[in-house]
């Protein structure tokens, strides 16, 4: 373990949420170890403003709940405490321990056939917890007791070198939680870092493990990947590591070797457009992204239905919307509130095409498009 004293790191309490500090101080006062950990510490060390603050502690979830009246316990796979301060939620996790071979208590530890952790409620020490985290740069612990940063896995050096490195054996860790492959790509794009060779090597051949991840979780991950201001760079990495196909299997069949198909040009354009809006502090809506990405599959399906059934194109188009969205939701559980708006956007595009003749996707340039979203209260 390396202990970095206050004078050798950039973290200051003034940059930490007051509510996170309240949680840390109360846990310490009650006799528990408690640290700020994860992306919040990483971002503070990089001079960035954290999106949220996570706490890890020696207190069990039930012990945390007894200390905070504004607390609720969530999750079965990972039991967590959420301490709520109005709109801000401070997530508090108990130090994770190691899983022993033959562990039989399914309420605390359970693995699937592919090695995926289905239950992870084995508690341990801070040293155990550091080894159980995903990447070295996310395994740094800040103490409000002495203002030090504790580094058990070389995270400070990797942060300095700009390296995304998985802790432990990469294949084992990816099998425990395949979403770690997506996180590696997301952090590389977000932080402009490179993935270490040993962390990157297994990803393309293990990408099919993503099929074992619940679609609802993949939807949330897709938003983090593509709607956080670095979507285009993330998309390029997803394709490089064979991770785009498990997320959007109906889209990849339109890709070409030269990467310049109409489908690929649409994706590049819509992601760059979304990134620009985020960088200009403008709101974005995932319905716009999904409507654009599934436009060509929709046109193909509508034409097929019209030819095979003899239905009018408008009716075939309506049936095609159902089929395309149903297929998309098998890999990503896109909520109904979003699919409903996707349908509205598609129907608007169909009306525009009728007036202006059939053409490639022009929704983003059309002034009526953003106006339509504004009327729904989703963009400005």
GROMACS .gro file of N, CA and C in nm, residues 113-180:
model
  204
  113UNK      N    1  -2.306  -1.993  -1.495
  113UNK     CA    2  -2.225  -2.093  -1.563
  113UNK      C    3  -2.103  -2.034  -1.631
  114UNK      N    4  -2.112  -1.911  -1.679
  114UNK     CA    5  -2.000  -1.847  -1.748
  114UNK      C    6  -1.906  -1.774  -1.654
  115UNK      N    7  -1.929  -1.789  -1.522
  115UNK     CA    8  -1.844  -1.721  -1.425
  115UNK      C    9  -1.896  -1.587  -1.380
  116UNK      N   10  -2.015  -1.545  -1.430
  116UNK     CA   11  -2.070  -1.416  -1.391
  116UNK      C   12  -2.115  -1.418  -1.246
  117UNK      N   13  -2.082  -1.312  -1.173
  117UNK     CA   14  -2.127  -1.300  -1.035
  117UNK      C   15  -2.274  -1.259  -1.033
  118UNK      N   16  -2.359  -1.346  -0.980
  118UNK     CA   17  -2.501  -1.316  -0.968
  118UNK      C   18  -2.534  -1.258  -0.831
  119UNK      N   19  -2.452  -1.290  -0.732
  119UNK     CA   20  -2.462  -1.232  -0.598
  119UNK      C   21  -2.321  -1.197  -0.553
  120UNK      N   22  -2.305  -1.078  -0.493
  120UNK     CA   23  -2.173  -1.034  -0.450
  120UNK      C   24  -2.185  -0.958  -0.318
  121UNK      N   25  -2.223  -1.031  -0.214
  121UNK     CA   26  -2.241  -0.968  -0.084
  121UNK      C   27  -2.149  -1.029   0.021
  122UNK      N   28  -2.026  -1.064  -0.023
  122UNK     CA   29  -1.922  -1.107   0.069
  122UNK      C   30  -1.847  -0.984   0.115
  123UNK      N   31  -1.843  -0.959   0.246
  123UNK     CA   32  -1.778  -0.840   0.298
  123UNK      C   33  -1.637  -0.872   0.345
  124UNK      N   34  -1.549  -0.771   0.342
  124UNK     CA   35  -1.410  -0.793   0.380
  124UNK      C   36  -1.345  -0.666   0.432
  125UNK      N   37  -1.214  -0.655   0.410
  125UNK     CA   38  -1.136  -0.540   0.457
  125UNK      C   39  -1.115  -0.442   0.342
  126UNK      N   40  -1.057  -0.328   0.372
  126UNK     CA   41  -1.028  -0.231   0.266
  126UNK      C   42  -0.927  -0.288   0.167
  127UNK      N   43  -0.834  -0.371   0.217
  127UNK     CA   44  -0.737  -0.435   0.126
  127UNK      C   45  -0.808  -0.529   0.029
  128UNK      N   46  -0.905  -0.606   0.081
  128UNK     CA   47  -0.985  -0.694  -0.006
  128UNK      C   48  -1.063  -0.611  -0.107
  129UNK      N   49  -1.122  -0.503  -0.057
  129UNK     CA   50  -1.207  -0.418  -0.140
  129UNK      C   51  -1.128  -0.360  -0.258
  130UNK      N   52  -1.005  -0.319  -0.231
  130UNK     CA   53  -0.922  -0.261  -0.338
  130UNK      C   54  -0.898  -0.362  -0.449
  131UNK      N   55  -0.879  -0.488  -0.413
  131UNK     CA   56  -0.855  -0.592  -0.513
  131UNK      C   57  -0.983  -0.629  -0.588
  132UNK      N   58  -1.099  -0.604  -0.529
  132UNK     CA   59  -1.226  -0.641  -0.590
  132UNK      C   60  -1.277  -0.535  -0.687
  133UNK      N   61  -1.220  -0.415  -0.685
  133UNK     CA   62  -1.267  -0.310  -0.776
  133UNK      C   63  -1.220  -0.338  -0.917
  134UNK      N   64  -1.278  -0.266  -1.014
  134UNK     CA   65  -1.251  -0.303  -1.153
  134UNK      C   66  -1.117  -0.253  -1.204
  135UNK      N   67  -1.094  -0.122  -1.205
  135UNK     CA   68  -0.973  -0.067  -1.264
  135UNK      C   69  -0.889   0.003  -1.158
  136UNK      N   70  -0.759   0.003  -1.179
  136UNK     CA   71  -0.668   0.060  -1.080
  136UNK      C   72  -0.700   0.207  -1.053
  137UNK      N   73  -0.737   0.282  -1.157
  137UNK     CA   74  -0.762   0.425  -1.138
  137UNK      C   75  -0.890   0.451  -1.060
  138UNK      N   76  -0.974   0.348  -1.043
  138UNK     CA   77  -1.097   0.361  -0.965
  138UNK      C   78  -1.082   0.301  -0.825
  139UNK      N   79  -0.960   0.259  -0.793
  139UNK     CA   80  -0.937   0.193  -0.664
  139UNK      C   81  -0.846   0.277  -0.576
  140UNK      N   82  -0.879   0.405  -0.566
  140UNK     CA   83  -0.805   0.499  -0.483
  140UNK      C   84  -0.899   0.551  -0.375
  141UNK      N   85  -0.850   0.559  -0.251
  141UNK     CA   86  -0.934   0.586  -0.135
  141UNK      C   87  -0.889   0.716  -0.068
  142UNK      N   88  -0.983   0.809  -0.053
  142UNK     CA   89  -0.953   0.936   0.014
  142UNK      C   90  -1.012   0.935   0.154
  143UNK      N   91  -0.929   0.971   0.252
  143UNK     CA   92  -0.971   0.971   0.393
  143UNK      C   93  -0.991   1.113   0.443
  144UNK      N   94  -1.107   1.140   0.504
  144UNK     CA   95  -1.129   1.271   0.565
  144UNK      C   96  -1.068   1.276   0.705
  145UNK      N   97  -1.022   1.162   0.755
  145UNK     CA   98  -0.962   1.159   0.888
  145UNK      C   99  -0.822   1.221   0.886
  146UNK      N  100  -0.745   1.191   0.781
  146UNK     CA  101  -0.609   1.247   0.773
  146UNK      C  102  -0.577   1.308   0.637
  147UNK      N  103  -0.678   1.315   0.549
  147UNK     CA  104  -0.666   1.380   0.417
  147UNK      C  105  -0.566   1.310   0.324
  148UNK      N  106  -0.542   1.183   0.348
  148UNK     CA  107  -0.450   1.108   0.262
  148UNK      C  108  -0.528   1.033   0.154
  149UNK      N  109  -0.455   0.989   0.052
  149UNK     CA  110  -0.509   0.898  -0.049
  149UNK      C  111  -0.436   0.767  -0.036
  150UNK      N  112  -0.511   0.658  -0.026
  150UNK     CA  113  -0.452   0.525  -0.015
  150UNK      C  114  -0.459   0.454  -0.150
  151UNK      N  115  -0.346   0.397  -0.190
  151UNK     CA  116  -0.335   0.330  -0.320
  151UNK      C  117  -0.281   0.189  -0.296
  152UNK      N  118  -0.365   0.089  -0.322
  152UNK     CA  119  -0.326  -0.051  -0.299
  152UNK      C  120  -0.287  -0.123  -0.427
  153UNK      N  121  -0.313  -0.062  -0.543
  153UNK     CA  122  -0.298  -0.137  -0.669
  153UNK      C  123  -0.223  -0.061  -0.779
  154UNK      N  124  -0.154   0.046  -0.743
  154UNK     CA  125  -0.080   0.122  -0.844
  154UNK      C  126  -0.166   0.216  -0.925
  155UNK      N  127  -0.278   0.257  -0.870
  155UNK     CA  128  -0.370   0.344  -0.943
  155UNK      C  129  -0.314   0.482  -0.971
  156UNK      N  130  -0.236   0.537  -0.877
  156UNK     CA  131  -0.181   0.671  -0.898
  156UNK      C  132  -0.086   0.673  -1.017
  157UNK      N  133  -0.004   0.569  -1.032
  157UNK     CA  134   0.088   0.564  -1.144
  157UNK      C  135   0.013   0.551  -1.276
  158UNK      N  136  -0.090   0.465  -1.278
  158UNK     CA  137  -0.169   0.449  -1.401
  158UNK      C  138  -0.244   0.577  -1.436
  159UNK      N  139  -0.290   0.648  -1.334
  159UNK     CA  140  -0.357   0.776  -1.359
  159UNK      C  141  -0.260   0.875  -1.422
  160UNK      N  142  -0.139   0.877  -1.370
  160UNK     CA  143  -0.035   0.965  -1.424
  160UNK      C  144   0.003   0.927  -1.566
  161UNK      N  145   0.007   0.795  -1.594
  161UNK     CA  146   0.048   0.746  -1.726
  161UNK      C  147  -0.066   0.743  -1.827
  162UNK      N  148  -0.189   0.764  -1.780
  162UNK     CA  149  -0.304   0.761  -1.871
  162UNK      C  150  -0.338   0.620  -1.917
  163UNK      N  151  -0.340   0.525  -1.824
  163UNK     CA  152  -0.361   0.384  -1.857
  163UNK      C  153  -0.485   0.330  -1.787
  164UNK      N  154  -0.571   0.262  -1.863
  164UNK     CA  155  -0.684   0.189  -1.807
  164UNK      C  156  -0.639   0.045  -1.786
  165UNK      N  157  -0.629   0.002  -1.660
  165UNK     CA  158  -0.577  -0.131  -1.630
  165UNK      C  159  -0.672  -0.204  -1.536
  166UNK      N  160  -0.714  -0.323  -1.575
  166UNK     CA  161  -0.802  -0.404  -1.492
  166UNK      C  162  -0.723  -0.465  -1.377
  167UNK      N  163  -0.786  -0.477  -1.262
  167UNK     CA  164  -0.722  -0.540  -1.145
  167UNK      C  165  -0.747  -0.690  -1.151
  168UNK      N  166  -0.642  -0.769  -1.136
  168UNK     CA  167  -0.656  -0.914  -1.137
  168UNK      C  168  -0.648  -0.971  -1.278
  169UNK      N  169  -0.684  -1.099  -1.290
  169UNK     CA  170  -0.681  -1.167  -1.420
  169UNK      C  171  -0.794  -1.113  -1.508
  170UNK      N  172  -0.763  -1.053  -1.623
  170UNK     CA  173  -0.867  -0.989  -1.704
  170UNK      C  174  -0.982  -1.081  -1.744
  171UNK      N  175  -0.950  -1.203  -1.790
  171UNK     CA  176  -1.059  -1.290  -1.835
  171UNK      C  177  -1.152  -1.326  -1.720
  172UNK      N  178  -1.096  -1.355  -1.603
  172UNK     CA  179  -1.179  -1.387  -1.487
  172UNK      C  180  -1.267  -1.269  -1.449
  173UNK      N  181  -1.209  -1.150  -1.450
  173UNK     CA  182  -1.285  -1.031  -1.410
  173UNK      C  183  -1.394  -0.998  -1.511
  174UNK      N  184  -1.367  -1.017  -1.640
  174UNK     CA  185  -1.470  -0.994  -1.742
  174UNK      C  186  -1.582  -1.096  -1.732
  175UNK      N  187  -1.547  -1.219  -1.699
  175UNK     CA  188  -1.650  -1.322  -1.684
  175UNK      C  189  -1.736  -1.293  -1.562
  176UNK      N  190  -1.675  -1.240  -1.455
  176UNK     CA  191  -1.753  -1.202  -1.337
  176UNK      C  192  -1.859  -1.098  -1.372
  177UNK      N  193  -1.820  -1.001  -1.453
  177UNK     CA  194  -1.911  -0.894  -1.494
  177UNK      C  195  -1.872  -0.845  -1.632
  178UNK      N  196  -1.938  -0.894  -1.738
  178UNK     CA  197  -1.902  -0.855  -1.875
  178UNK      C  198  -1.912  -0.705  -1.901
  179UNK      N  199  -1.991  -0.634  -1.823
  179UNK     CA  200  -2.004  -0.489  -1.843
  179UNK      C  201  -1.871  -0.418  -1.821
  180UNK      N  202  -1.778  -0.483  -1.753
  180UNK     CA  203  -1.645  -0.423  -1.735
  180UNK      C  204  -1.577  -0.396  -1.869
   0.00000   0.00000   0.00000
